[in-house]
Amino acid sequence: CIRDSPERRIPPGPVVVSPADGKLHNLSRYLKRCRIPGALRPGTPILVINQRLACVLGVAVSEDFKPRPQDETLLTVSAIWTPFV
């Protein structure tokens, strides 16, 4: 899940709940660990639903927004990403 941090242990601002460990991570650091070059991070496409970060396109989907077997409808997102370099 990707969301704004209500906890003080994580710096304020956008955070991601990593699909790997289920813990909150600072979004900027998470993108760095995913090996997205620093020059490309500001232009990395993100999907926000109801003021909550749902997905970093091509990198991670929020645990809260992952499809489950009981879901009747799914949202498909396509993007053509042109980095700002």
PDB file of N, CA, C and O in Angstrom, chain B, residues numbered from 101:
ATOM      1  N   CYS B 101       0.849  -1.164   0.000  1.00  0.00           N
ATOM      2  CA  CYS B 101       0.000   0.000   0.000  1.00  0.00           C
ATOM      3  C   CYS B 101       0.897   1.230   0.000  1.00  0.00           C
ATOM      4  O   CYS B 101       1.960   1.238   0.622  1.00  0.00           O
ATOM      5  N   ILE B 102       0.481   2.212  -0.667  1.00  0.00           N
ATOM      6  CA  ILE B 102       1.229   3.458  -0.710  1.00  0.00           C
ATOM      7  C   ILE B 102       0.312   4.513  -0.114  1.00  0.00           C
ATOM      8  O   ILE B 102      -0.809   4.680  -0.594  1.00  0.00           O
ATOM      9  N   ARG B 103       0.742   5.222   0.904  1.00  0.00           N
ATOM     10  CA  ARG B 103      -0.120   6.219   1.534  1.00  0.00           C
ATOM     11  C   ARG B 103       0.706   7.232   2.303  1.00  0.00           C
ATOM     12  O   ARG B 103       1.903   7.043   2.522  1.00  0.00           O
ATOM     13  N   ASP B 104       0.037   8.332   2.717  1.00  0.00           N
ATOM     14  CA  ASP B 104       0.726   9.311   3.544  1.00  0.00           C
ATOM     15  C   ASP B 104       0.934   8.720   4.927  1.00  0.00           C
ATOM     16  O   ASP B 104       0.078   7.998   5.440  1.00  0.00           O
ATOM     17  N   SER B 105       2.067   9.028   5.524  1.00  0.00           N
ATOM     18  CA  SER B 105       2.455   8.415   6.782  1.00  0.00           C
ATOM     19  C   SER B 105       1.792   9.089   7.982  1.00  0.00           C
ATOM     20  O   SER B 105       1.957  10.293   8.181  1.00  0.00           O
ATOM     21  N   PRO B 106       1.036   8.318   8.794  1.00  0.00           N
ATOM     22  CA  PRO B 106       0.505   8.875  10.031  1.00  0.00           C
ATOM     23  C   PRO B 106       1.462   8.655  11.195  1.00  0.00           C
ATOM     24  O   PRO B 106       1.214   9.160  12.290  1.00  0.00           O
ATOM     25  N   GLU B 107       2.542   7.919  10.990  1.00  0.00           N
ATOM     26  CA  GLU B 107       3.449   7.545  12.060  1.00  0.00           C
ATOM     27  C   GLU B 107       4.670   8.451  12.067  1.00  0.00           C
ATOM     28  O   GLU B 107       5.070   8.962  11.021  1.00  0.00           O
ATOM     29  N   ARG B 108       5.266   8.656  13.237  1.00  0.00           N
ATOM     30  CA  ARG B 108       6.452   9.494  13.369  1.00  0.00           C
ATOM     31  C   ARG B 108       7.729   8.744  13.030  1.00  0.00           C
ATOM     32  O   ARG B 108       8.738   9.377  12.721  1.00  0.00           O
ATOM     33  N   ARG B 109       7.721   7.407  13.076  1.00  0.00           N
ATOM     34  CA  ARG B 109       8.931   6.647  12.765  1.00  0.00           C
ATOM     35  C   ARG B 109       9.343   6.834  11.313  1.00  0.00           C
ATOM     36  O   ARG B 109      10.529   6.757  10.992  1.00  0.00           O
ATOM     37  N   ILE B 110       8.389   7.075  10.441  1.00  0.00           N
ATOM     38  CA  ILE B 110       8.646   7.290   9.021  1.00  0.00           C
ATOM     39  C   ILE B 110       8.539   8.796   8.774  1.00  0.00           C
ATOM     40  O   ILE B 110       7.636   9.436   9.312  1.00  0.00           O
ATOM     41  N   PRO B 111       9.430   9.372   7.979  1.00  0.00           N
ATOM     42  CA  PRO B 111       9.326  10.807   7.692  1.00  0.00           C
ATOM     43  C   PRO B 111       7.970  11.149   7.075  1.00  0.00           C
ATOM     44  O   PRO B 111       7.422  10.347   6.318  1.00  0.00           O
ATOM     45  N   PRO B 112       7.421  12.323   7.385  1.00  0.00           N
ATOM     46  CA  PRO B 112       6.138  12.716   6.800  1.00  0.00           C
ATOM     47  C   PRO B 112       6.219  12.735   5.281  1.00  0.00           C
ATOM     48  O   PRO B 112       7.291  12.932   4.707  1.00  0.00           O
ATOM     49  N   GLY B 113       5.097  12.533   4.650  1.00  0.00           N
ATOM     50  CA  GLY B 113       5.044  12.556   3.198  1.00  0.00           C
ATOM     51  C   GLY B 113       4.674  11.203   2.649  1.00  0.00           C
ATOM     52  O   GLY B 113       4.296  10.298   3.393  1.00  0.00           O
ATOM     53  N   PRO B 114       4.783  11.066   1.347  1.00  0.00           N
ATOM     54  CA  PRO B 114       4.370   9.814   0.710  1.00  0.00           C
ATOM     55  C   PRO B 114       5.208   8.623   1.167  1.00  0.00           C
ATOM     56  O   PRO B 114       6.435   8.696   1.237  1.00  0.00           O
ATOM     57  N   VAL B 115       4.529   7.544   1.471  1.00  0.00           N
ATOM     58  CA  VAL B 115       5.197   6.300   1.836  1.00  0.00           C
ATOM     59  C   VAL B 115       4.548   5.157   1.071  1.00  0.00           C
ATOM     60  O   VAL B 115       3.436   5.285   0.560  1.00  0.00           O
ATOM     61  N   VAL B 116       5.253   4.053   1.004  1.00  0.00           N
ATOM     62  CA  VAL B 116       4.756   2.857   0.340  1.00  0.00           C
ATOM     63  C   VAL B 116       4.810   1.708   1.332  1.00  0.00           C
ATOM     64  O   VAL B 116       5.773   1.577   2.087  1.00  0.00           O
ATOM     65  N   VAL B 117       3.776   0.876   1.329  1.00  0.00           N
ATOM     66  CA  VAL B 117       3.840  -0.368   2.085  1.00  0.00           C
ATOM     67  C   VAL B 117       4.371  -1.390   1.101  1.00  0.00           C
ATOM     68  O   VAL B 117       3.685  -1.773   0.153  1.00  0.00           O
ATOM     69  N   SER B 118       5.571  -1.820   1.328  1.00  0.00           N
ATOM     70  CA  SER B 118       6.260  -2.713   0.405  1.00  0.00           C
ATOM     71  C   SER B 118       5.541  -4.048   0.273  1.00  0.00           C
ATOM     72  O   SER B 118       5.186  -4.668   1.276  1.00  0.00           O
ATOM     73  N   PRO B 119       5.323  -4.495  -0.974  1.00  0.00           N
ATOM     74  CA  PRO B 119       4.747  -5.818  -1.170  1.00  0.00           C
ATOM     75  C   PRO B 119       5.656  -6.921  -0.611  1.00  0.00           C
ATOM     76  O   PRO B 119       5.181  -8.013  -0.297  1.00  0.00           O
ATOM     77  N   ALA B 120       6.943  -6.643  -0.488  1.00  0.00           N
ATOM     78  CA  ALA B 120       7.896  -7.651  -0.015  1.00  0.00           C
ATOM     79  C   ALA B 120       7.790  -7.912   1.484  1.00  0.00           C
ATOM     80  O   ALA B 120       7.833  -9.063   1.919  1.00  0.00           O
ATOM     81  N   ASP B 121       7.651  -6.833   2.287  1.00  0.00           N
ATOM     82  CA  ASP B 121       7.652  -7.034   3.738  1.00  0.00           C
ATOM     83  C   ASP B 121       6.429  -6.470   4.450  1.00  0.00           C
ATOM     84  O   ASP B 121       6.283  -6.662   5.658  1.00  0.00           O
ATOM     85  N   GLY B 122       5.539  -5.772   3.723  1.00  0.00           N
ATOM     86  CA  GLY B 122       4.326  -5.224   4.331  1.00  0.00           C
ATOM     87  C   GLY B 122       4.565  -4.053   5.262  1.00  0.00           C
ATOM     88  O   GLY B 122       3.659  -3.664   5.999  1.00  0.00           O
ATOM     89  N   LYS B 123       5.768  -3.476   5.249  1.00  0.00           N
ATOM     90  CA  LYS B 123       6.103  -2.357   6.128  1.00  0.00           C
ATOM     91  C   LYS B 123       6.133  -1.045   5.360  1.00  0.00           C
ATOM     92  O   LYS B 123       6.334  -1.020   4.146  1.00  0.00           O
ATOM     93  N   LEU B 124       5.927   0.061   6.106  1.00  0.00           N
ATOM     94  CA  LEU B 124       5.987   1.390   5.512  1.00  0.00           C
ATOM     95  C   LEU B 124       7.421   1.761   5.165  1.00  0.00           C
ATOM     96  O   LEU B 124       8.344   1.541   5.949  1.00  0.00           O
ATOM     97  N   HIS B 125       7.589   2.330   3.973  1.00  0.00           N
ATOM     98  CA  HIS B 125       8.893   2.813   3.522  1.00  0.00           C
ATOM     99  C   HIS B 125       8.687   4.190   2.891  1.00  0.00           C
ATOM    100  O   HIS B 125       7.683   4.425   2.219  1.00  0.00           O
ATOM    101  N   ASN B 126       9.625   5.085   3.106  1.00  0.00           N
ATOM    102  CA  ASN B 126       9.599   6.385   2.453  1.00  0.00           C
ATOM    103  C   ASN B 126       9.605   6.167   0.942  1.00  0.00           C
ATOM    104  O   ASN B 126      10.434   5.414   0.431  1.00  0.00           O
ATOM    105  N   LEU B 127       8.693   6.816   0.224  1.00  0.00           N
ATOM    106  CA  LEU B 127       8.546   6.591  -1.212  1.00  0.00           C
ATOM    107  C   LEU B 127       9.831   6.890  -1.970  1.00  0.00           C
ATOM    108  O   LEU B 127      10.219   6.124  -2.852  1.00  0.00           O
ATOM    109  N   SER B 128      10.494   7.986  -1.642  1.00  0.00           N
ATOM    110  CA  SER B 128      11.731   8.352  -2.337  1.00  0.00           C
ATOM    111  C   SER B 128      12.803   7.274  -2.153  1.00  0.00           C
ATOM    112  O   SER B 128      13.472   6.886  -3.111  1.00  0.00           O
ATOM    113  N   ARG B 129      12.958   6.801  -0.929  1.00  0.00           N
ATOM    114  CA  ARG B 129      13.947   5.749  -0.660  1.00  0.00           C
ATOM    115  C   ARG B 129      13.550   4.442  -1.339  1.00  0.00           C
ATOM    116  O   ARG B 129      14.401   3.704  -1.836  1.00  0.00           O
ATOM    117  N   TYR B 130      12.245   4.166  -1.353  1.00  0.00           N
ATOM    118  CA  TYR B 130      11.758   2.945  -1.992  1.00  0.00           C
ATOM    119  C   TYR B 130      12.103   2.961  -3.488  1.00  0.00           C
ATOM    120  O   TYR B 130      12.564   1.956  -4.030  1.00  0.00           O
ATOM    121  N   LEU B 131      11.878   4.102  -4.151  1.00  0.00           N
ATOM    122  CA  LEU B 131      12.205   4.208  -5.573  1.00  0.00           C
ATOM    123  C   LEU B 131      13.708   4.022  -5.797  1.00  0.00           C
ATOM    124  O   LEU B 131      14.130   3.426  -6.789  1.00  0.00           O
ATOM    125  N   LYS B 132      14.510   4.543  -4.859  1.00  0.00           N
ATOM    126  CA  LYS B 132      15.959   4.368  -4.956  1.00  0.00           C
ATOM    127  C   LYS B 132      16.320   2.891  -4.839  1.00  0.00           C
ATOM    128  O   LYS B 132      17.133   2.385  -5.612  1.00  0.00           O
ATOM    129  N   ARG B 133      15.710   2.190  -3.862  1.00  0.00           N
ATOM    130  CA  ARG B 133      15.984   0.755  -3.700  1.00  0.00           C
ATOM    131  C   ARG B 133      15.508  -0.059  -4.900  1.00  0.00           C
ATOM    132  O   ARG B 133      16.044  -1.132  -5.176  1.00  0.00           O
ATOM    133  N   CYS B 134      14.502   0.449  -5.611  1.00  0.00           N
ATOM    134  CA  CYS B 134      14.029  -0.218  -6.834  1.00  0.00           C
ATOM    135  C   CYS B 134      14.912   0.122  -8.029  1.00  0.00           C
ATOM    136  O   CYS B 134      14.627  -0.270  -9.161  1.00  0.00           O
ATOM    137  N   ARG B 135      15.984   0.854  -7.757  1.00  0.00           N
ATOM    138  CA  ARG B 135      16.989   1.217  -8.764  1.00  0.00           C
ATOM    139  C   ARG B 135      16.465   2.126  -9.869  1.00  0.00           C
ATOM    140  O   ARG B 135      16.905   2.047 -11.016  1.00  0.00           O
ATOM    141  N   ILE B 136      15.524   2.986  -9.509  1.00  0.00           N
ATOM    142  CA  ILE B 136      15.084   4.011 -10.444  1.00  0.00           C
ATOM    143  C   ILE B 136      16.082   5.158 -10.310  1.00  0.00           C
ATOM    144  O   ILE B 136      16.233   5.709  -9.219  1.00  0.00           O
ATOM    145  N   PRO B 137      16.762   5.529 -11.386  1.00  0.00           N
ATOM    146  CA  PRO B 137      17.781   6.586 -11.296  1.00  0.00           C
ATOM    147  C   PRO B 137      17.206   7.891 -10.747  1.00  0.00           C
ATOM    148  O   PRO B 137      16.057   8.243 -11.012  1.00  0.00           O
ATOM    149  N   GLY B 138      18.028   8.593  -9.981  1.00  0.00           N
ATOM    150  CA  GLY B 138      17.603   9.841  -9.352  1.00  0.00           C
ATOM    151  C   GLY B 138      17.006  10.841 -10.323  1.00  0.00           C
ATOM    152  O   GLY B 138      16.039  11.526  -9.989  1.00  0.00           O
ATOM    153  N   ALA B 139      17.567  10.936 -11.516  1.00  0.00           N
ATOM    154  CA  ALA B 139      17.061  11.886 -12.510  1.00  0.00           C
ATOM    155  C   ALA B 139      15.655  11.520 -12.981  1.00  0.00           C
ATOM    156  O   ALA B 139      14.911  12.390 -13.435  1.00  0.00           O
ATOM    157  N   LEU B 140      15.285  10.249 -12.880  1.00  0.00           N
ATOM    158  CA  LEU B 140      13.968   9.815 -13.349  1.00  0.00           C
ATOM    159  C   LEU B 140      12.916   9.798 -12.247  1.00  0.00           C
ATOM    160  O   LEU B 140      11.721   9.781 -12.543  1.00  0.00           O
ATOM    161  N   ARG B 141      13.330   9.803 -10.989  1.00  0.00           N
ATOM    162  CA  ARG B 141      12.365   9.708  -9.877  1.00  0.00           C
ATOM    163  C   ARG B 141      11.317  10.806  -9.867  1.00  0.00           C
ATOM    164  O   ARG B 141      10.148  10.502  -9.626  1.00  0.00           O
ATOM    165  N   PRO B 142      11.669  12.089 -10.119  1.00  0.00           N
ATOM    166  CA  PRO B 142      10.621  13.118 -10.101  1.00  0.00           C
ATOM    167  C   PRO B 142       9.538  12.898 -11.162  1.00  0.00           C
ATOM    168  O   PRO B 142       8.406  13.345 -10.979  1.00  0.00           O
ATOM    169  N   GLY B 143       9.859  12.229 -12.248  1.00  0.00           N
ATOM    170  CA  GLY B 143       8.881  12.002 -13.310  1.00  0.00           C
ATOM    171  C   GLY B 143       8.273  10.614 -13.301  1.00  0.00           C
ATOM    172  O   GLY B 143       7.526  10.259 -14.212  1.00  0.00           O
ATOM    173  N   THR B 144       8.586   9.816 -12.271  1.00  0.00           N
ATOM    174  CA  THR B 144       8.041   8.466 -12.196  1.00  0.00           C
ATOM    175  C   THR B 144       6.526   8.542 -12.030  1.00  0.00           C
ATOM    176  O   THR B 144       6.040   9.202 -11.112  1.00  0.00           O
ATOM    177  N   PRO B 145       5.770   7.870 -12.911  1.00  0.00           N
ATOM    178  CA  PRO B 145       4.310   7.986 -12.834  1.00  0.00           C
ATOM    179  C   PRO B 145       3.743   7.244 -11.630  1.00  0.00           C
ATOM    180  O   PRO B 145       4.093   6.094 -11.366  1.00  0.00           O
ATOM    181  N   ILE B 146       2.851   7.932 -10.899  1.00  0.00           N
ATOM    182  CA  ILE B 146       2.150   7.316  -9.781  1.00  0.00           C
ATOM    183  C   ILE B 146       0.653   7.469 -10.009  1.00  0.00           C
ATOM    184  O   ILE B 146       0.210   8.403 -10.676  1.00  0.00           O
ATOM    185  N   LEU B 147      -0.114   6.553  -9.457  1.00  0.00           N
ATOM    186  CA  LEU B 147      -1.563   6.587  -9.549  1.00  0.00           C
ATOM    187  C   LEU B 147      -2.112   6.894  -8.169  1.00  0.00           C
ATOM    188  O   LEU B 147      -1.820   6.185  -7.206  1.00  0.00           O
ATOM    189  N   VAL B 148      -2.912   7.956  -8.071  1.00  0.00           N
ATOM    190  CA  VAL B 148      -3.513   8.371  -6.809  1.00  0.00           C
ATOM    191  C   VAL B 148      -5.023   8.169  -6.926  1.00  0.00           C
ATOM    192  O   VAL B 148      -5.648   8.641  -7.875  1.00  0.00           O
ATOM    193  N   ILE B 149      -5.600   7.466  -5.956  1.00  0.00           N
ATOM    194  CA  ILE B 149      -7.047   7.235  -5.912  1.00  0.00           C
ATOM    195  C   ILE B 149      -7.556   7.740  -4.573  1.00  0.00           C
ATOM    196  O   ILE B 149      -7.072   7.325  -3.520  1.00  0.00           O
ATOM    197  N   ASN B 150      -8.539   8.642  -4.614  1.00  0.00           N
ATOM    198  CA  ASN B 150      -9.105   9.227  -3.383  1.00  0.00           C
ATOM    199  C   ASN B 150      -8.015   9.771  -2.462  1.00  0.00           C
ATOM    200  O   ASN B 150      -8.036   9.521  -1.257  1.00  0.00           O
ATOM    201  N   GLN B 151      -7.082  10.499  -3.018  1.00  0.00           N
ATOM    202  CA  GLN B 151      -5.989  11.147  -2.308  1.00  0.00           C
ATOM    203  C   GLN B 151      -5.049  10.159  -1.618  1.00  0.00           C
ATOM    204  O   GLN B 151      -4.359  10.517  -0.664  1.00  0.00           O
ATOM    205  N   ARG B 152      -5.024   8.904  -2.107  1.00  0.00           N
ATOM    206  CA  ARG B 152      -4.104   7.885  -1.587  1.00  0.00           C
ATOM    207  C   ARG B 152      -3.292   7.342  -2.739  1.00  0.00           C
ATOM    208  O   ARG B 152      -3.827   7.038  -3.805  1.00  0.00           O
ATOM    209  N   LEU B 153      -1.991   7.223  -2.516  1.00  0.00           N
ATOM    210  CA  LEU B 153      -1.142   6.639  -3.548  1.00  0.00           C
ATOM    211  C   LEU B 153      -1.500   5.162  -3.683  1.00  0.00           C
ATOM    212  O   LEU B 153      -1.420   4.403  -2.717  1.00  0.00           O
ATOM    213  N   ALA B 154      -1.894   4.765  -4.888  1.00  0.00           N
ATOM    214  CA  ALA B 154      -2.322   3.386  -5.125  1.00  0.00           C
ATOM    215  C   ALA B 154      -1.247   2.562  -5.806  1.00  0.00           C
ATOM    216  O   ALA B 154      -1.160   1.350  -5.608  1.00  0.00           O
ATOM    217  N   CYS B 155      -0.426   3.226  -6.611  1.00  0.00           N
ATOM    218  CA  CYS B 155       0.506   2.449  -7.425  1.00  0.00           C
ATOM    219  C   CYS B 155       1.610   3.352  -7.957  1.00  0.00           C
ATOM    220  O   CYS B 155       1.382   4.516  -8.284  1.00  0.00           O
ATOM    221  N   VAL B 156       2.798   2.794  -8.034  1.00  0.00           N
ATOM    222  CA  VAL B 156       3.897   3.395  -8.775  1.00  0.00           C
ATOM    223  C   VAL B 156       3.972   2.555 -10.040  1.00  0.00           C
ATOM    224  O   VAL B 156       4.423   1.410  -9.999  1.00  0.00           O
ATOM    225  N   LEU B 157       3.533   3.115 -11.163  1.00  0.00           N
ATOM    226  CA  LEU B 157       3.398   2.331 -12.391  1.00  0.00           C
ATOM    227  C   LEU B 157       4.694   1.638 -12.762  1.00  0.00           C
ATOM    228  O   LEU B 157       5.751   2.262 -12.853  1.00  0.00           O
ATOM    229  N   GLY B 158       4.591   0.354 -12.971  1.00  0.00           N
ATOM    230  CA  GLY B 158       5.737  -0.456 -13.347  1.00  0.00           C
ATOM    231  C   GLY B 158       6.634  -0.857 -12.192  1.00  0.00           C
ATOM    232  O   GLY B 158       7.631  -1.548 -12.401  1.00  0.00           O
ATOM    233  N   VAL B 159       6.299  -0.435 -10.964  1.00  0.00           N
ATOM    234  CA  VAL B 159       7.167  -0.715  -9.825  1.00  0.00           C
ATOM    235  C   VAL B 159       6.426  -1.465  -8.716  1.00  0.00           C
ATOM    236  O   VAL B 159       6.835  -2.563  -8.339  1.00  0.00           O
ATOM    237  N   ALA B 160       5.345  -0.890  -8.188  1.00  0.00           N
ATOM    238  CA  ALA B 160       4.640  -1.495  -7.053  1.00  0.00           C
ATOM    239  C   ALA B 160       3.173  -1.096  -7.056  1.00  0.00           C
ATOM    240  O   ALA B 160       2.812  -0.007  -7.501  1.00  0.00           O
ATOM    241  N   VAL B 161       2.337  -1.992  -6.554  1.00  0.00           N
ATOM    242  CA  VAL B 161       0.912  -1.725  -6.346  1.00  0.00           C
ATOM    243  C   VAL B 161       0.665  -1.806  -4.851  1.00  0.00           C
ATOM    244  O   VAL B 161       1.130  -2.728  -4.181  1.00  0.00           O
ATOM    245  N   SER B 162      -0.074  -0.829  -4.337  1.00  0.00           N
ATOM    246  CA  SER B 162      -0.404  -0.803  -2.929  1.00  0.00           C
ATOM    247  C   SER B 162      -1.109  -2.085  -2.515  1.00  0.00           C
ATOM    248  O   SER B 162      -1.944  -2.606  -3.256  1.00  0.00           O
ATOM    249  N   GLU B 163      -0.778  -2.592  -1.339  1.00  0.00           N
ATOM    250  CA  GLU B 163      -1.466  -3.783  -0.824  1.00  0.00           C
ATOM    251  C   GLU B 163      -2.966  -3.536  -0.731  1.00  0.00           C
ATOM    252  O   GLU B 163      -3.761  -4.450  -0.952  1.00  0.00           O
ATOM    253  N   ASP B 164      -3.362  -2.291  -0.402  1.00  0.00           N
ATOM    254  CA  ASP B 164      -4.782  -1.950  -0.287  1.00  0.00           C
ATOM    255  C   ASP B 164      -5.503  -1.966  -1.632  1.00  0.00           C
ATOM    256  O   ASP B 164      -6.729  -2.067  -1.672  1.00  0.00           O
ATOM    257  N   PHE B 165      -4.770  -1.871  -2.717  1.00  0.00           N
ATOM    258  CA  PHE B 165      -5.389  -1.787  -4.038  1.00  0.00           C
ATOM    259  C   PHE B 165      -5.147  -3.024  -4.894  1.00  0.00           C
ATOM    260  O   PHE B 165      -5.595  -3.070  -6.040  1.00  0.00           O
ATOM    261  N   LYS B 166      -4.456  -4.019  -4.372  1.00  0.00           N
ATOM    262  CA  LYS B 166      -4.234  -5.241  -5.149  1.00  0.00           C
ATOM    263  C   LYS B 166      -5.554  -5.984  -5.338  1.00  0.00           C
ATOM    264  O   LYS B 166      -6.382  -6.013  -4.427  1.00  0.00           O
ATOM    265  N   PRO B 167      -5.760  -6.587  -6.518  1.00  0.00           N
ATOM    266  CA  PRO B 167      -7.006  -7.328  -6.735  1.00  0.00           C
ATOM    267  C   PRO B 167      -7.085  -8.571  -5.843  1.00  0.00           C
ATOM    268  O   PRO B 167      -6.083  -9.233  -5.571  1.00  0.00           O
ATOM    269  N   ARG B 168      -8.311  -8.863  -5.400  1.00  0.00           N
ATOM    270  CA  ARG B 168      -8.573 -10.048  -4.593  1.00  0.00           C
ATOM    271  C   ARG B 168      -9.592 -10.913  -5.323  1.00  0.00           C
ATOM    272  O   ARG B 168     -10.338 -10.402  -6.159  1.00  0.00           O
ATOM    273  N   PRO B 169      -9.642 -12.192  -5.033  1.00  0.00           N
ATOM    274  CA  PRO B 169     -10.573 -13.090  -5.738  1.00  0.00           C
ATOM    275  C   PRO B 169     -12.033 -12.641  -5.665  1.00  0.00           C
ATOM    276  O   PRO B 169     -12.791 -12.884  -6.604  1.00  0.00           O
ATOM    277  N   GLN B 170     -12.443 -11.992  -4.575  1.00  0.00           N
ATOM    278  CA  GLN B 170     -13.840 -11.580  -4.429  1.00  0.00           C
ATOM    279  C   GLN B 170     -14.173 -10.281  -5.177  1.00  0.00           C
ATOM    280  O   GLN B 170     -15.343  -9.904  -5.252  1.00  0.00           O
ATOM    281  N   ASP B 171     -13.182  -9.600  -5.724  1.00  0.00           N
ATOM    282  CA  ASP B 171     -13.433  -8.362  -6.471  1.00  0.00           C
ATOM    283  C   ASP B 171     -14.162  -8.667  -7.768  1.00  0.00           C
ATOM    284  O   ASP B 171     -13.784  -9.573  -8.511  1.00  0.00           O
ATOM    285  N   GLU B 172     -15.220  -7.893  -8.033  1.00  0.00           N
ATOM    286  CA  GLU B 172     -16.002  -8.089  -9.248  1.00  0.00           C
ATOM    287  C   GLU B 172     -15.498  -7.249 -10.409  1.00  0.00           C
ATOM    288  O   GLU B 172     -15.659  -7.625 -11.570  1.00  0.00           O
ATOM    289  N   THR B 173     -14.893  -6.123 -10.100  1.00  0.00           N
ATOM    290  CA  THR B 173     -14.388  -5.257 -11.163  1.00  0.00           C
ATOM    291  C   THR B 173     -12.925  -4.913 -10.899  1.00  0.00           C
ATOM    292  O   THR B 173     -12.480  -4.845  -9.753  1.00  0.00           O
ATOM    293  N   LEU B 174     -12.202  -4.703 -11.971  1.00  0.00           N
ATOM    294  CA  LEU B 174     -10.799  -4.328 -11.886  1.00  0.00           C
ATOM    295  C   LEU B 174     -10.562  -3.077 -12.713  1.00  0.00           C
ATOM    296  O   LEU B 174     -11.237  -2.846 -13.717  1.00  0.00           O
ATOM    297  N   LEU B 175      -9.619  -2.290 -12.293  1.00  0.00           N
ATOM    298  CA  LEU B 175      -9.203  -1.108 -13.036  1.00  0.00           C
ATOM    299  C   LEU B 175      -7.915  -1.450 -13.764  1.00  0.00           C
ATOM    300  O   LEU B 175      -6.941  -1.887 -13.149  1.00  0.00           O
ATOM    301  N   THR B 176      -7.913  -1.253 -15.060  1.00  0.00           N
ATOM    302  CA  THR B 176      -6.708  -1.467 -15.843  1.00  0.00           C
ATOM    303  C   THR B 176      -6.140  -0.102 -16.201  1.00  0.00           C
ATOM    304  O   THR B 176      -6.857   0.767 -16.697  1.00  0.00           O
ATOM    305  N   VAL B 177      -4.861   0.080 -15.951  1.00  0.00           N
ATOM    306  CA  VAL B 177      -4.200   1.354 -16.224  1.00  0.00           C
ATOM    307  C   VAL B 177      -3.092   1.113 -17.235  1.00  0.00           C
ATOM    308  O   VAL B 177      -2.240   0.244 -17.047  1.00  0.00           O
ATOM    309  N   SER B 178      -3.116   1.888 -18.302  1.00  0.00           N
ATOM    310  CA  SER B 178      -2.038   1.861 -19.282  1.00  0.00           C
ATOM    311  C   SER B 178      -1.411   3.245 -19.318  1.00  0.00           C
ATOM    312  O   SER B 178      -2.104   4.258 -19.228  1.00  0.00           O
ATOM    313  N   ALA B 179      -0.107   3.272 -19.448  1.00  0.00           N
ATOM    314  CA  ALA B 179       0.577   4.566 -19.500  1.00  0.00           C
ATOM    315  C   ALA B 179       1.745   4.487 -20.455  1.00  0.00           C
ATOM    316  O   ALA B 179       2.436   3.472 -20.542  1.00  0.00           O
ATOM    317  N   ILE B 180       1.950   5.564 -21.160  1.00  0.00           N
ATOM    318  CA  ILE B 180       3.160   5.718 -21.960  1.00  0.00           C
ATOM    319  C   ILE B 180       3.999   6.728 -21.197  1.00  0.00           C
ATOM    320  O   ILE B 180       3.626   7.894 -21.070  1.00  0.00           O
ATOM    321  N   TRP B 181       5.124   6.274 -20.697  1.00  0.00           N
ATOM    322  CA  TRP B 181       5.956   7.093 -19.840  1.00  0.00           C
ATOM    323  C   TRP B 181       7.077   7.696 -20.649  1.00  0.00           C
ATOM    324  O   TRP B 181       7.894   6.984 -21.233  1.00  0.00           O
ATOM    325  N   THR B 182       7.110   9.012 -20.677  1.00  0.00           N
ATOM    326  CA  THR B 182       8.196   9.735 -21.305  1.00  0.00           C
ATOM    327  C   THR B 182       8.916  10.497 -20.209  1.00  0.00           C
ATOM    328  O   THR B 182       8.423  11.533 -19.762  1.00  0.00           O
ATOM    329  N   PRO B 183      10.079  10.009 -19.758  1.00  0.00           N
ATOM    330  CA  PRO B 183      10.796  10.663 -18.667  1.00  0.00           C
ATOM    331  C   PRO B 183      11.138  12.121 -18.980  1.00  0.00           C
ATOM    332  O   PRO B 183      11.293  12.503 -20.139  1.00  0.00           O
ATOM    333  N   PHE B 184      11.250  12.922 -17.921  1.00  0.00           N
ATOM    334  CA  PHE B 184      11.588  14.344 -18.062  1.00  0.00           C
ATOM    335  C   PHE B 184      13.090  14.554 -18.118  1.00  0.00           C
ATOM    336  O   PHE B 184      13.629  15.312 -17.312  1.00  0.00           O
ATOM    337  N   VAL B 185      13.780  13.907 -19.046  1.00  0.00           N
ATOM    338  CA  VAL B 185      15.230  14.117 -19.128  1.00  0.00           C
ATOM    339  C   VAL B 185      15.604  14.775 -20.403  1.00  0.00           C
ATOM    340  O   VAL B 185      16.784  15.030 -20.643  1.00  0.00           O
TER     341      VAL B 185
END
